[in-house]
Each structure stands twice: as structure tokens, then as C-alpha cells.
PDB file of C-alpha atoms and ligand atoms in Angstrom:
ATOM      1  CA  MET A   1      -8.057   0.055  20.521  1.00  0.00           C
ATOM      2  CA  GLU A   2      -9.443  -2.525  18.027  1.00  0.00           C
ATOM      3  CA  ALA A   3     -10.990  -1.124  14.828  1.00  0.00           C
ATOM      4  CA  ASN A   4     -14.779  -1.189  14.482  1.00  0.00           C
ATOM      5  CA  GLY A   5     -14.632  -3.008  11.195  1.00  0.00           C
ATOM      6  CA  PHE A   6     -15.316  -1.790   7.677  1.00  0.00           C
ATOM      7  CA  CYS A   7     -18.524  -2.273   5.705  1.00  0.00           C
ATOM      8  CA  VAL A   8     -17.919  -2.653   1.963  1.00  0.00           C
ATOM      9  CA  GLU A   9     -21.318  -1.241   0.933  1.00  0.00           C
ATOM     10  CA  ASN A  10     -20.647   1.631  -1.544  1.00  0.00           C
ATOM     11  CA  CYS A  11     -16.877   1.293  -1.150  1.00  0.00           C
ATOM     12  CA  ARG A  12     -14.334   2.449  -3.710  1.00  0.00           C
ATOM     13  CA  ALA A  13     -11.858  -0.404  -3.866  1.00  0.00           C
ATOM     14  CA  VAL A  14      -8.417  -0.892  -5.392  1.00  0.00           C
ATOM     15  CA  ILE A  15      -7.707  -4.611  -5.862  1.00  0.00           C
ATOM     16  CA  THR A  16      -4.219  -5.746  -6.854  1.00  0.00           C
ATOM     17  CA  GLY A  17      -3.773  -9.041  -8.678  1.00  0.00           C
ATOM     18  CA  ALA A  18      -7.383  -8.855  -9.849  1.00  0.00           C
ATOM     19  CA  SER A  19      -6.826 -10.659 -13.160  1.00  0.00           C
ATOM     20  CA  SER A  20      -7.163 -14.154 -11.659  1.00  0.00           C
ATOM     21  CA  GLY A  21      -7.613 -16.279  -8.544  1.00  0.00           C
ATOM     22  CA  LEU A  22      -8.408 -14.587  -5.255  1.00  0.00           C
ATOM     23  CA  GLY A  23      -8.142 -11.044  -6.667  1.00  0.00           C
ATOM     24  CA  ALA A  24     -10.771 -11.728  -9.357  1.00  0.00           C
ATOM     25  CA  GLU A  25     -12.952 -13.330  -6.679  1.00  0.00           C
ATOM     26  CA  PHE A  26     -12.651 -10.232  -4.445  1.00  0.00           C
ATOM     27  CA  ALA A  27     -13.866  -8.239  -7.464  1.00  0.00           C
ATOM     28  CA  ARG A  28     -16.800 -10.641  -8.021  1.00  0.00           C
ATOM     29  CA  GLN A  29     -17.970 -10.449  -4.418  1.00  0.00           C
ATOM     30  CA  LEU A  30     -17.532  -6.677  -4.148  1.00  0.00           C
ATOM     31  CA  ALA A  31     -19.089  -5.725  -7.497  1.00  0.00           C
ATOM     32  CA  PRO A  32     -22.750  -6.049  -6.384  1.00  0.00           C
ATOM     33  CA  GLN A  33     -22.118  -3.728  -3.414  1.00  0.00           C
ATOM     34  CA  ALA A  34     -19.273  -1.359  -4.300  1.00  0.00           C
ATOM     35  CA  GLU A  35     -19.470   2.042  -5.995  1.00  0.00           C
ATOM     36  CA  LEU A  36     -16.148   1.640  -7.839  1.00  0.00           C
ATOM     37  CA  LEU A  37     -13.558  -1.087  -8.395  1.00  0.00           C
ATOM     38  CA  VAL A  38     -10.076  -0.395  -9.736  1.00  0.00           C
ATOM     39  CA  LEU A  39      -8.611  -3.704 -10.898  1.00  0.00           C
ATOM     40  CA  VAL A  40      -4.812  -3.824 -11.116  1.00  0.00           C
ATOM     41  CA  ALA A  41      -2.537  -6.480 -12.680  1.00  0.00           C
ATOM     42  CA  ARG A  42      -0.123  -6.902 -15.608  1.00  0.00           C
ATOM     43  CA  ARG A  43      -2.322  -8.783 -18.108  1.00  0.00           C
ATOM     44  CA  ALA A  44      -4.699  -6.336 -19.796  1.00  0.00           C
ATOM     45  CA  GLU A  45      -6.794  -9.029 -21.495  1.00  0.00           C
ATOM     46  CA  ALA A  46      -7.339 -11.009 -18.316  1.00  0.00           C
ATOM     47  CA  LEU A  47      -8.370  -7.837 -16.476  1.00  0.00           C
ATOM     48  CA  GLU A  48     -10.819  -6.958 -19.259  1.00  0.00           C
ATOM     49  CA  MET A  49     -12.349 -10.439 -19.005  1.00  0.00           C
ATOM     50  CA  VAL A  50     -12.979  -9.942 -15.274  1.00  0.00           C
ATOM     51  CA  LYS A  51     -14.447  -6.503 -16.016  1.00  0.00           C
ATOM     52  CA  LYS A  52     -16.748  -7.990 -18.671  1.00  0.00           C
ATOM     53  CA  GLU A  53     -17.941 -10.647 -16.236  1.00  0.00           C
ATOM     54  CA  LEU A  54     -18.937  -7.898 -13.786  1.00  0.00           C
ATOM     55  CA  SER A  55     -20.828  -5.738 -16.274  1.00  0.00           C
ATOM     56  CA  GLY A  56     -24.384  -4.956 -15.229  1.00  0.00           C
ATOM     57  CA  LEU A  57     -23.553  -5.163 -11.515  1.00  0.00           C
ATOM     58  CA  LYS A  58     -23.589  -2.106  -9.272  1.00  0.00           C
ATOM     59  CA  ALA A  59     -19.902  -1.132  -9.320  1.00  0.00           C
ATOM     60  CA  LYS A  60     -18.238   0.902 -12.027  1.00  0.00           C
ATOM     61  CA  VAL A  61     -15.130  -1.089 -12.967  1.00  0.00           C
ATOM     62  CA  LEU A  62     -11.824   0.391 -14.164  1.00  0.00           C
ATOM     63  CA  CYS A  63      -8.816  -1.681 -15.213  1.00  0.00           C
ATOM     64  CA  PHE A  64      -5.282  -0.456 -14.662  1.00  0.00           C
ATOM     65  CA  VAL A  65      -2.383  -2.399 -16.159  1.00  0.00           C
ATOM     66  CA  SER A  66       0.714  -2.202 -14.020  1.00  0.00           C
ATOM     67  CA  ASP A  67       3.712  -4.270 -12.992  1.00  0.00           C
ATOM     68  CA  LEU A  68       3.716  -3.877  -9.224  1.00  0.00           C
ATOM     69  CA  ALA A  69       7.115  -5.534  -8.898  1.00  0.00           C
ATOM     70  CA  LYS A  70       8.590  -2.269 -10.203  1.00  0.00           C
ATOM     71  CA  ASP A  71       8.716   1.199  -8.612  1.00  0.00           C
ATOM     72  CA  GLU A  72       7.279   2.787 -11.781  1.00  0.00           C
ATOM     73  CA  GLY A  73       4.316   0.410 -11.736  1.00  0.00           C
ATOM     74  CA  ARG A  74       3.511   1.161  -8.117  1.00  0.00           C
ATOM     75  CA  ASP A  75       3.880   4.938  -8.617  1.00  0.00           C
ATOM     76  CA  ALA A  76       1.620   4.759 -11.672  1.00  0.00           C
ATOM     77  CA  VAL A  77      -1.267   3.310  -9.621  1.00  0.00           C
ATOM     78  CA  ALA A  78      -1.209   6.232  -7.174  1.00  0.00           C
ATOM     79  CA  ALA A  79      -0.852   8.724 -10.050  1.00  0.00           C
ATOM     80  CA  PHE A  80      -3.856   7.158 -11.853  1.00  0.00           C
ATOM     81  CA  LEU A  81      -6.032   7.557  -8.750  1.00  0.00           C
ATOM     82  CA  VAL A  82      -4.982  11.196  -8.258  1.00  0.00           C
ATOM     83  CA  GLU A  83      -5.478  12.075 -11.948  1.00  0.00           C
ATOM     84  CA  ASN A  84      -8.977  10.619 -11.880  1.00  0.00           C
ATOM     85  CA  GLY A  85      -9.930  12.171  -8.533  1.00  0.00           C
ATOM     86  CA  ILE A  86     -10.491   8.723  -6.996  1.00  0.00           C
ATOM     87  CA  LYS A  87     -10.390   8.594  -3.198  1.00  0.00           C
ATOM     88  CA  PRO A  88     -10.367   4.867  -2.384  1.00  0.00           C
ATOM     89  CA  THR A  89     -11.997   3.578   0.779  1.00  0.00           C
ATOM     90  CA  LEU A  90     -10.747   0.005   0.437  1.00  0.00           C
ATOM     91  CA  LEU A  91      -7.330  -1.341  -0.579  1.00  0.00           C
ATOM     92  CA  ILE A  92      -6.933  -5.053  -1.215  1.00  0.00           C
ATOM     93  CA  ASN A  93      -3.239  -5.918  -1.420  1.00  0.00           C
ATOM     94  CA  ASN A  94      -3.657  -9.308  -3.018  1.00  0.00           C
ATOM     95  CA  ALA A  95      -1.042  -9.618  -5.814  1.00  0.00           C
ATOM     96  CA  GLY A  96       1.592 -12.149  -4.849  1.00  0.00           C
ATOM     97  CA  MET A  97       3.637 -15.070  -6.146  1.00  0.00           C
ATOM     98  CA  GLY A  98       5.602 -18.081  -4.919  1.00  0.00           C
ATOM     99  CA  ASP A  99       8.570 -20.144  -6.105  1.00  0.00           C
ATOM    100  CA  TYR A 100       8.720 -23.905  -5.468  1.00  0.00           C
ATOM    101  CA  GLY A 101      12.188 -25.382  -4.967  1.00  0.00           C
ATOM    102  CA  SER A 102      15.395 -24.879  -3.021  1.00  0.00           C
ATOM    103  CA  PHE A 103      16.714 -21.388  -2.351  1.00  0.00           C
ATOM    104  CA  VAL A 104      20.207 -22.233  -3.587  1.00  0.00           C
ATOM    105  CA  SER A 105      18.909 -23.276  -7.014  1.00  0.00           C
ATOM    106  CA  SER A 106      16.405 -20.431  -7.356  1.00  0.00           C
ATOM    107  CA  SER A 107      16.778 -17.820 -10.071  1.00  0.00           C
ATOM    108  CA  ALA A 108      17.945 -14.491  -8.613  1.00  0.00           C
ATOM    109  CA  GLU A 109      15.424 -12.729 -10.837  1.00  0.00           C
ATOM    110  CA  LYS A 110      12.409 -14.712  -9.582  1.00  0.00           C
ATOM    111  CA  THR A 111      13.563 -14.360  -5.974  1.00  0.00           C
ATOM    112  CA  ARG A 112      13.882 -10.589  -6.354  1.00  0.00           C
ATOM    113  CA  SER A 113      10.460 -10.336  -8.057  1.00  0.00           C
ATOM    114  CA  GLN A 114       8.895 -12.264  -5.191  1.00  0.00           C
ATOM    115  CA  ILE A 115      10.301  -9.864  -2.598  1.00  0.00           C
ATOM    116  CA  GLU A 116       9.384  -6.844  -4.730  1.00  0.00           C
ATOM    117  CA  LEU A 117       5.812  -8.028  -5.199  1.00  0.00           C
ATOM    118  CA  ASN A 118       4.984  -9.742  -1.896  1.00  0.00           C
ATOM    119  CA  ILE A 119       6.733  -7.247   0.381  1.00  0.00           C
ATOM    120  CA  THR A 120       7.715  -3.994  -1.331  1.00  0.00           C
ATOM    121  CA  ALA A 121       4.606  -3.526  -3.473  1.00  0.00           C
ATOM    122  CA  LEU A 122       2.248  -4.238  -0.567  1.00  0.00           C
ATOM    123  CA  THR A 123       4.147  -1.865   1.719  1.00  0.00           C
ATOM    124  CA  MET A 124       4.764   1.006  -0.689  1.00  0.00           C
ATOM    125  CA  LEU A 125       1.314   0.901  -2.260  1.00  0.00           C
ATOM    126  CA  THR A 126      -0.219   1.107   1.209  1.00  0.00           C
ATOM    127  CA  HIS A 127       2.133   4.012   1.987  1.00  0.00           C
ATOM    128  CA  ALA A 128       1.207   5.846  -1.224  1.00  0.00           C
ATOM    129  CA  LEU A 129      -2.540   5.234  -0.969  1.00  0.00           C
ATOM    130  CA  LEU A 130      -3.130   5.947   2.740  1.00  0.00           C
ATOM    131  CA  PRO A 131      -3.019   9.753   2.245  1.00  0.00           C
ATOM    132  CA  LEU A 132      -5.533   9.406  -0.623  1.00  0.00           C
ATOM    133  CA  MET A 133      -7.980   7.196   1.255  1.00  0.00           C
ATOM    134  CA  GLU A 134     -11.212   8.658   2.578  1.00  0.00           C
ATOM    135  CA  ARG A 135     -12.086   7.557   6.122  1.00  0.00           C
ATOM    136  CA  PRO A 136     -13.690   5.259   7.284  1.00  0.00           C
ATOM    137  CA  ALA A 137     -11.562   2.861   5.269  1.00  0.00           C
ATOM    138  CA  GLY A 138     -10.381  -0.718   5.115  1.00  0.00           C
ATOM    139  CA  ILE A 139      -7.255  -2.561   4.051  1.00  0.00           C
ATOM    140  CA  VAL A 140      -7.104  -6.289   3.351  1.00  0.00           C
ATOM    141  CA  ASN A 141      -3.601  -7.722   3.073  1.00  0.00           C
ATOM    142  CA  VAL A 142      -3.442 -11.212   1.615  1.00  0.00           C
ATOM    143  CA  SER A 143      -0.863 -13.190   3.556  1.00  0.00           C
ATOM    144  CA  SER A 144      -0.851 -16.999   3.847  1.00  0.00           C
ATOM    145  CA  LEU A 145      -0.938 -19.905   6.256  1.00  0.00           C
ATOM    146  CA  ALA A 146       2.701 -20.217   5.117  1.00  0.00           C
ATOM    147  CA  SER A 147       3.415 -17.055   7.147  1.00  0.00           C
ATOM    148  CA  THR A 148       3.321 -19.209  10.295  1.00  0.00           C
ATOM    149  CA  LEU A 149       5.925 -21.711   9.033  1.00  0.00           C
ATOM    150  CA  PRO A 150       9.595 -21.623   7.978  1.00  0.00           C
ATOM    151  CA  MET A 151       8.970 -23.626   4.780  1.00  0.00           C
ATOM    152  CA  PRO A 152      11.845 -25.463   3.087  1.00  0.00           C
ATOM    153  CA  ASP A 153      11.581 -25.236  -0.719  1.00  0.00           C
ATOM    154  CA  LEU A 154       9.276 -22.250  -0.327  1.00  0.00           C
ATOM    155  CA  ALA A 155      11.558 -20.286   2.008  1.00  0.00           C
ATOM    156  CA  VAL A 156      11.415 -16.786   0.526  1.00  0.00           C
ATOM    157  CA  TYR A 157       7.667 -16.986  -0.021  1.00  0.00           C
ATOM    158  CA  ALA A 158       6.920 -18.104   3.559  1.00  0.00           C
ATOM    159  CA  ALA A 159       9.264 -15.434   4.947  1.00  0.00           C
ATOM    160  CA  SER A 160       7.665 -12.755   2.759  1.00  0.00           C
ATOM    161  CA  LYS A 161       4.238 -13.714   4.098  1.00  0.00           C
ATOM    162  CA  ALA A 162       5.543 -13.652   7.706  1.00  0.00           C
ATOM    163  CA  TYR A 163       6.415 -10.029   6.934  1.00  0.00           C
ATOM    164  CA  VAL A 164       2.909  -9.374   5.584  1.00  0.00           C
ATOM    165  CA  THR A 165       1.229 -10.772   8.706  1.00  0.00           C
ATOM    166  CA  SER A 166       3.487  -8.908  11.129  1.00  0.00           C
ATOM    167  CA  PHE A 167       3.251  -5.632   9.188  1.00  0.00           C
ATOM    168  CA  SER A 168      -0.538  -5.907   8.919  1.00  0.00           C
ATOM    169  CA  GLU A 169      -1.092  -6.620  12.611  1.00  0.00           C
ATOM    170  CA  ALA A 170       1.066  -3.611  13.549  1.00  0.00           C
ATOM    171  CA  LEU A 171      -0.801  -1.389  11.059  1.00  0.00           C
ATOM    172  CA  ALA A 172      -4.142  -2.591  12.445  1.00  0.00           C
ATOM    173  CA  ILE A 173      -3.142  -1.097  15.801  1.00  0.00           C
ATOM    174  CA  GLU A 174      -1.642   2.099  14.332  1.00  0.00           C
ATOM    175  CA  LEU A 175      -4.568   2.868  12.048  1.00  0.00           C
ATOM    176  CA  ALA A 176      -7.528   1.973  14.292  1.00  0.00           C
ATOM    177  CA  PRO A 177      -7.674   5.495  15.817  1.00  0.00           C
ATOM    178  CA  GLU A 178      -7.833   6.880  12.243  1.00  0.00           C
ATOM    179  CA  ASN A 179     -10.919   4.753  11.556  1.00  0.00           C
ATOM    180  CA  ILE A 180      -9.090   2.432   9.176  1.00  0.00           C
ATOM    181  CA  SER A 181      -9.606  -1.293   9.691  1.00  0.00           C
ATOM    182  CA  VAL A 182      -6.749  -3.525   8.624  1.00  0.00           C
ATOM    183  CA  CYS A 183      -7.377  -7.226   8.140  1.00  0.00           C
ATOM    184  CA  CYS A 184      -4.698  -9.731   7.266  1.00  0.00           C
ATOM    185  CA  THR A 185      -6.071 -12.882   5.660  1.00  0.00           C
ATOM    186  CA  CYS A 186      -4.001 -16.090   5.766  1.00  0.00           C
ATOM    187  CA  PRO A 187      -5.465 -18.607   3.291  1.00  0.00           C
ATOM    188  CA  GLY A 188      -4.290 -22.179   3.112  1.00  0.00           C
ATOM    189  CA  PRO A 189      -3.954 -24.005  -0.231  1.00  0.00           C
ATOM    190  CA  THR A 190      -6.554 -22.577  -2.624  1.00  0.00           C
ATOM    191  CA  PRO A 191      -7.129 -23.650  -6.244  1.00  0.00           C
ATOM    192  CA  THR A 192      -5.955 -20.658  -8.338  1.00  0.00           C
ATOM    193  CA  ASN A 193      -3.072 -20.048 -10.775  1.00  0.00           C
ATOM    194  CA  PHE A 194      -0.682 -19.801  -7.824  1.00  0.00           C
ATOM    195  CA  SER A 195       0.931 -23.263  -8.209  1.00  0.00           C
ATOM    196  CA  LYS A 196       1.341 -22.843 -11.951  1.00  0.00           C
ATOM    197  CA  THR A 197       3.291 -19.616 -11.415  1.00  0.00           C
ATOM    198  CA  ALA A 198       5.277 -21.023  -8.477  1.00  0.00           C
ATOM    199  CA  LYS A 199       6.444 -24.162 -10.326  1.00  0.00           C
ATOM    200  CA  ARG A 200       9.836 -23.966 -11.987  1.00  0.00           C
ATOM    201  CA  GLU A 201      10.576 -25.122 -15.505  1.00  0.00           C
ATOM    202  CA  ASP A 202      12.867 -27.879 -14.136  1.00  0.00           C
ATOM    203  CA  GLY A 203       9.875 -29.320 -12.246  1.00  0.00           C
ATOM    204  CA  SER A 204      11.252 -28.455  -8.743  1.00  0.00           C
ATOM    205  CA  ASP A 205       8.489 -28.565  -6.197  1.00  0.00           C
ATOM    206  CA  THR A 206       7.814 -28.153  -2.506  1.00  0.00           C
ATOM    207  CA  ASN A 207       6.311 -30.958  -0.396  1.00  0.00           C
ATOM    208  CA  ARG A 208       2.579 -30.388  -0.674  1.00  0.00           C
ATOM    209  CA  ASP A 209       1.432 -33.603   1.062  1.00  0.00           C
ATOM    210  CA  GLY A 210      -1.673 -33.133   3.179  1.00  0.00           C
ATOM    211  CA  GLN A 211      -2.688 -29.881   1.522  1.00  0.00           C
ATOM    212  CA  GLY A 212      -5.865 -31.489   0.181  1.00  0.00           C
ATOM    213  CA  LEU A 213      -7.232 -31.603   3.733  1.00  0.00           C
ATOM    214  CA  LEU A 214      -6.994 -27.813   4.041  1.00  0.00           C
ATOM    215  CA  ARG A 215      -8.095 -26.780   0.539  1.00  0.00           C
ATOM    216  CA  ILE A 216     -11.193 -24.551   0.251  1.00  0.00           C
ATOM    217  CA  PRO A 217     -12.527 -22.699  -2.800  1.00  0.00           C
ATOM    218  CA  PRO A 218     -11.504 -19.067  -3.507  1.00  0.00           C
ATOM    219  CA  ALA A 219     -15.112 -17.932  -2.948  1.00  0.00           C
ATOM    220  CA  GLN A 220     -15.010 -19.138   0.662  1.00  0.00           C
ATOM    221  CA  VAL A 221     -11.592 -17.555   1.287  1.00  0.00           C
ATOM    222  CA  VAL A 222     -12.868 -14.193   0.062  1.00  0.00           C
ATOM    223  CA  ARG A 223     -16.212 -14.442   1.879  1.00  0.00           C
ATOM    224  CA  GLU A 224     -14.518 -15.152   5.202  1.00  0.00           C
ATOM    225  CA  SER A 225     -11.883 -12.445   4.606  1.00  0.00           C
ATOM    226  CA  LEU A 226     -14.507  -9.762   3.918  1.00  0.00           C
ATOM    227  CA  ALA A 227     -16.523 -10.911   6.955  1.00  0.00           C
ATOM    228  CA  ALA A 228     -13.390 -10.570   9.123  1.00  0.00           C
ATOM    229  CA  LEU A 229     -12.832  -7.049   7.760  1.00  0.00           C
ATOM    230  CA  ARG A 230     -16.443  -6.181   8.561  1.00  0.00           C
ATOM    231  CA  HIS A 231     -16.036  -7.440  12.130  1.00  0.00           C
ATOM    232  CA  GLY A 232     -12.755  -5.579  12.736  1.00  0.00           C
ATOM    233  CA  GLN A 233     -10.686  -8.781  12.996  1.00  0.00           C
ATOM    234  CA  ALA A 234      -6.978  -8.030  12.493  1.00  0.00           C
ATOM    235  CA  CYS A 235      -6.137 -11.537  11.288  1.00  0.00           C
ATOM    236  CA  VAL A 236      -8.167 -14.406   9.827  1.00  0.00           C
ATOM    237  CA  PHE A 237      -7.372 -17.964   8.694  1.00  0.00           C
ATOM    238  CA  PRO A 238     -10.245 -18.848   6.311  1.00  0.00           C
ATOM    239  CA  GLY A 239     -11.675 -22.374   6.582  1.00  0.00           C
ATOM    240  CA  VAL A 240     -11.994 -24.587   9.652  1.00  0.00           C
ATOM    241  CA  GLY A 241      -8.916 -26.742   8.889  1.00  0.00           C
ATOM    242  CA  VAL A 242      -6.708 -23.743   8.109  1.00  0.00           C
ATOM    243  CA  SER A 243      -7.959 -21.924  11.186  1.00  0.00           C
ATOM    244  CA  ILE A 244      -6.996 -24.862  13.430  1.00  0.00           C
ATOM    245  CA  ALA A 245      -3.655 -25.316  11.629  1.00  0.00           C
ATOM    246  CA  GLY A 246      -2.885 -21.587  11.963  1.00  0.00           C
ATOM    247  CA  ARG A 247      -3.489 -21.631  15.716  1.00  0.00           C
ATOM    248  CA  VAL A 248      -1.442 -24.806  16.221  1.00  0.00           C
ATOM    249  CA  PHE A 249       1.493 -23.547  14.103  1.00  0.00           C
ATOM    250  CA  ARG A 250       1.527 -20.194  15.907  1.00  0.00           C
ATOM    251  CA  LEU A 251       1.709 -21.898  19.321  1.00  0.00           C
ATOM    252  CA  MET A 252       4.127 -24.699  18.419  1.00  0.00           C
ATOM    253  CA  PRO A 253       7.688 -24.481  19.831  1.00  0.00           C
ATOM    254  CA  ARG A 254       9.976 -23.492  16.939  1.00  0.00           C
ATOM    255  CA  ARG A 255      12.381 -26.355  17.640  1.00  0.00           C
ATOM    256  CA  LEU A 256       9.574 -28.916  17.336  1.00  0.00           C
ATOM    257  CA  MET A 257       8.366 -27.213  14.189  1.00  0.00           C
ATOM    258  CA  ARG A 258      11.834 -27.379  12.591  1.00  0.00           C
ATOM    259  CA  MET A 259      12.057 -31.069  13.503  1.00  0.00           C
ATOM    260  CA  ILE A 260       8.730 -31.823  11.769  1.00  0.00           C
ATOM    261  CA  LEU A 261       9.630 -29.747   8.717  1.00  0.00           C
ATOM    262  CA  ARG A 262      13.069 -31.412   8.464  1.00  0.00           C
ATOM    263  CA  ARG A 263      11.452 -34.849   8.445  1.00  0.00           C
ATOM    264  CA  ARG A 264       8.892 -33.714   5.883  1.00  0.00           C
ATOM    265  CA  ALA A 265      11.628 -32.312   3.620  1.00  0.00           C
ATOM    266  CA  ARG A 266      13.587 -35.605   3.893  1.00  0.00           C
ATOM    267  CA  ASN A 267      10.493 -37.585   2.888  1.00  0.00           C
ATOM    268  CA  ALA A 268       9.760 -35.339  -0.108  1.00  0.00           C
TER     269      ALA A 268
HETATM  270  N1  NAP B 301      -3.588 -19.989  -3.972  1.00  0.00           N
HETATM  271  C1  NAP B 301      -3.068 -20.306  -2.809  1.00  0.00           C
HETATM  272  O1  NAP B 301      -2.901 -21.487  -2.458  1.00  0.00           O
HETATM  273  C2  NAP B 301      -2.716 -19.202  -1.849  1.00  0.00           C
HETATM  274  C3  NAP B 301      -2.587 -19.517  -0.494  1.00  0.00           C
HETATM  275  C4  NAP B 301      -2.255 -18.508   0.401  1.00  0.00           C
HETATM  276  C5  NAP B 301      -2.061 -17.218  -0.052  1.00  0.00           C
HETATM  277  N2  NAP B 301      -2.183 -16.932  -1.372  1.00  0.00           N
HETATM  278  C6  NAP B 301      -1.957 -15.552  -1.805  1.00  0.00           C
HETATM  279  O2  NAP B 301      -3.092 -15.103  -2.507  1.00  0.00           O
HETATM  280  C7  NAP B 301      -2.718 -14.012  -3.348  1.00  0.00           C
HETATM  281  C8  NAP B 301      -3.373 -14.194  -4.702  1.00  0.00           C
HETATM  282  O3  NAP B 301      -2.811 -15.317  -5.341  1.00  0.00           O
HETATM  283  P1  NAP B 301      -3.702 -16.378  -6.123  1.00  0.00           P
HETATM  284  O4  NAP B 301      -3.675 -17.638  -5.346  1.00  0.00           O
HETATM  285  O5  NAP B 301      -4.996 -15.790  -6.493  1.00  0.00           O
HETATM  286  O6  NAP B 301      -2.758 -16.619  -7.400  1.00  0.00           O
HETATM  287  P2  NAP B 301      -2.930 -16.201  -8.933  1.00  0.00           P
HETATM  288  O7  NAP B 301      -4.179 -16.769  -9.487  1.00  0.00           O
HETATM  289  O8  NAP B 301      -1.628 -16.574  -9.545  1.00  0.00           O
HETATM  290  O9  NAP B 301      -3.083 -14.619  -8.880  1.00  0.00           O
HETATM  291  C9  NAP B 301      -1.985 -13.760  -8.704  1.00  0.00           C
HETATM  292  C10 NAP B 301      -2.383 -12.371  -9.169  1.00  0.00           C
HETATM  293  O10 NAP B 301      -1.273 -11.498  -8.951  1.00  0.00           O
HETATM  294  C11 NAP B 301      -1.044 -10.780 -10.154  1.00  0.00           C
HETATM  295  N3  NAP B 301       0.375 -10.446 -10.283  1.00  0.00           N
HETATM  296  C12 NAP B 301       1.427 -11.307 -10.313  1.00  0.00           C
HETATM  297  N4  NAP B 301       2.573 -10.631 -10.509  1.00  0.00           N
HETATM  298  C13 NAP B 301       2.223  -9.310 -10.591  1.00  0.00           C
HETATM  299  C14 NAP B 301       2.962  -8.111 -10.812  1.00  0.00           C
HETATM  300  N5  NAP B 301       4.303  -8.134 -10.964  1.00  0.00           N
HETATM  301  N6  NAP B 301       2.300  -6.939 -10.877  1.00  0.00           N
HETATM  302  C15 NAP B 301       0.949  -6.910 -10.739  1.00  0.00           C
HETATM  303  N7  NAP B 301       0.189  -8.007 -10.514  1.00  0.00           N
HETATM  304  C16 NAP B 301       0.829  -9.188 -10.454  1.00  0.00           C
HETATM  305  C17 NAP B 301      -1.485 -11.723 -11.262  1.00  0.00           C
HETATM  306  O11 NAP B 301      -1.866 -10.988 -12.421  1.00  0.00           O
HETATM  307  P3  NAP B 301      -0.965 -10.780 -13.727  1.00  0.00           P
HETATM  308  O12 NAP B 301      -0.278 -12.070 -14.020  1.00  0.00           O
HETATM  309  O13 NAP B 301      -1.988 -10.384 -14.751  1.00  0.00           O
HETATM  310  O14 NAP B 301      -0.038  -9.665 -13.399  1.00  0.00           O
HETATM  311  C18 NAP B 301      -2.726 -12.339 -10.638  1.00  0.00           C
HETATM  312  O15 NAP B 301      -3.834 -11.496 -10.842  1.00  0.00           O
HETATM  313  C19 NAP B 301      -1.189 -14.002  -3.362  1.00  0.00           C
HETATM  314  O16 NAP B 301      -0.720 -12.985  -2.523  1.00  0.00           O
HETATM  315  C20 NAP B 301      -0.819 -15.359  -2.794  1.00  0.00           C
HETATM  316  O17 NAP B 301       0.431 -15.346  -2.165  1.00  0.00           O
HETATM  317  C21 NAP B 301      -2.513 -17.893  -2.285  1.00  0.00           C
END
């Protein structure tokens, strides 16, 4: 059974990674329609700036400072909702980070943080919040076009997003009978703070040739993601170029894909 889709009108949403980029844009697009937004991230000042920008719009906005890469931070979000009697109807698991450069030279700390944030936080926050969520409800998990590719010099990130896509599509089936729509969104390259965070101090990078062809603004990514949620789509690749690329990558024989990626890595 496919879900019917979730309408965000009057929703009570928890948005992770709402202090910049796609998370802040989710907040901007939801604020005129939602009843309540709970914005979560580590940087209090950046969250307050997003909140200020949304003042005067329909939604009441609360900021909650938390490091989601840690168990305590994740537990604190659920505790905050319970203490304040908030029953969310929409969870946007958006917080995430990358790390450009080879796996062998990566810092163990950054690699662990990536797994904690991209995989563990998304999974455990969903697990903790599902019992609190009032039905009908929606969940948007922010994956990536990278989830369809084994990406050299972005290996852990791409693998973590493959997890997000697979997990989300399974949850979409499990939760449809409970009237919860799950939508996994797989953006391509989008101008946010992502690259700044992913770059290492030594300047290591991943091959980003050709990304300009796929780039669309955050506003379009969010608009298409919320439309997919509304229509009960389990997975969306926002933007025409990314949508075509996503389909092609998903159908391509893995051996051919590895050959192309090997050549690309050699040319980097
Ligand atoms: N931009 C792209 O090209 C692109 C493409 C595909 C998918 N995505 C995905 O889109 C999502 C949003 O990224 P973005 O592009 O908007 O990048 P961004 O501008 O760097 O935003 C990342 C957000 O995550 C938050 N965050 C990072 N570490 C955190 C932690 N430990 N605890 C809590 N919050 C944390 C950051 O806030 P604080 O620093 O304040 O904590 C920030 O609000 C990510 O999942 C990313 O993988 C991005």
C-alpha cells in the first residue's frame, strides 16, 4: 500500500539542521502554513537568525540547540518535545555532513561524526519521535543523489546516503498503513554550506566536474521535496537533470559504473 501523502497545512514540524542551507529553507517554506516549527541544530545564533527571519508568519517557531551526532543530543530533542507537550506531525531529518578526500587519509573523528549524524541520528531520532507523532504524519529524510553512486573521495558520505535511501523506502512501506507518509529526497549539488564543511584543511577534494549542470537552488529542492511528500512519493530526485541522473545511475550495471568512476578519479 502506498501512502496517501501528507499535507503540511497546520503541521507541527521538527526540522534538523535548520540553521542553514536546506534545513533553513524547509523552515522558510513551511512557516506560512505550519502551526509550529521546532528548529534543531548546534549553532544557537544561526538558529535565532532563521527564527527572526520567520517572525510575523503563521508558525510559532522554537529553537532547540543540540548536537545530533551524540546520543545525549538526540535524547534531548525527544525530551524537549515531551516536556513541552508537543506532538509533531512532521519530521524533517535534514542535518547531514560530508568529507571530501580519500578514506585512508580521513580523520577518524570526522568519519565517526559523519556516520553518527547521517545514519545514527536520522535513525534514532525517527525511532524516538514516531511514538510521539500524531497521525496523519509525514517524514522527509534528506538523502542525496550520491546515494546512487559508490563515490571515491566521498566514500563514507555516499554510503551513508545509500543507507538513508534504503531505510526510508522500507519505512515508507512499513508506515503507510499507520497513515504516515515517508519521502526520501535525493538532491544533487545545491549551493549551501555543505562544501565548506566537507572540505578538509589540507585542501583535499572530490572530483566535482560536471556538477554545475545539475545544480539547482535550495528553494527548488525544498519545493519539489514537499510536493513529493504531499503526493505520497516515497523517493524524489529534485530537478530535471538530477532526476534523469538518478534514474540512469540506479539502472546502470555496477561494473560499468565502477569503470566510469575509476576513470573520473584518475582524471581528478
Ligand atoms: N548541498 C548539497 O549539495 C547537498 C546535496 C545532497 C544532499 N545534501 C544533504 O542536505 C542536507 C542539508 O545539508 P545542506 O546542504 O543544507 O548543508 P549545510 O548548509 O551545511 O547544513 C547542514 C545543517 O546540519 C546541521 N548540523 C551539522 N552537524 C550537526 C550536528 N552534529 N548536530 C545538529 N545539527 C548539525 C548544521 O547546523 P549547525 O552547524 O548549526 O549544527 C546545518 O544546519 C544534508 O543531509 C546533506 O547531506 C546536500
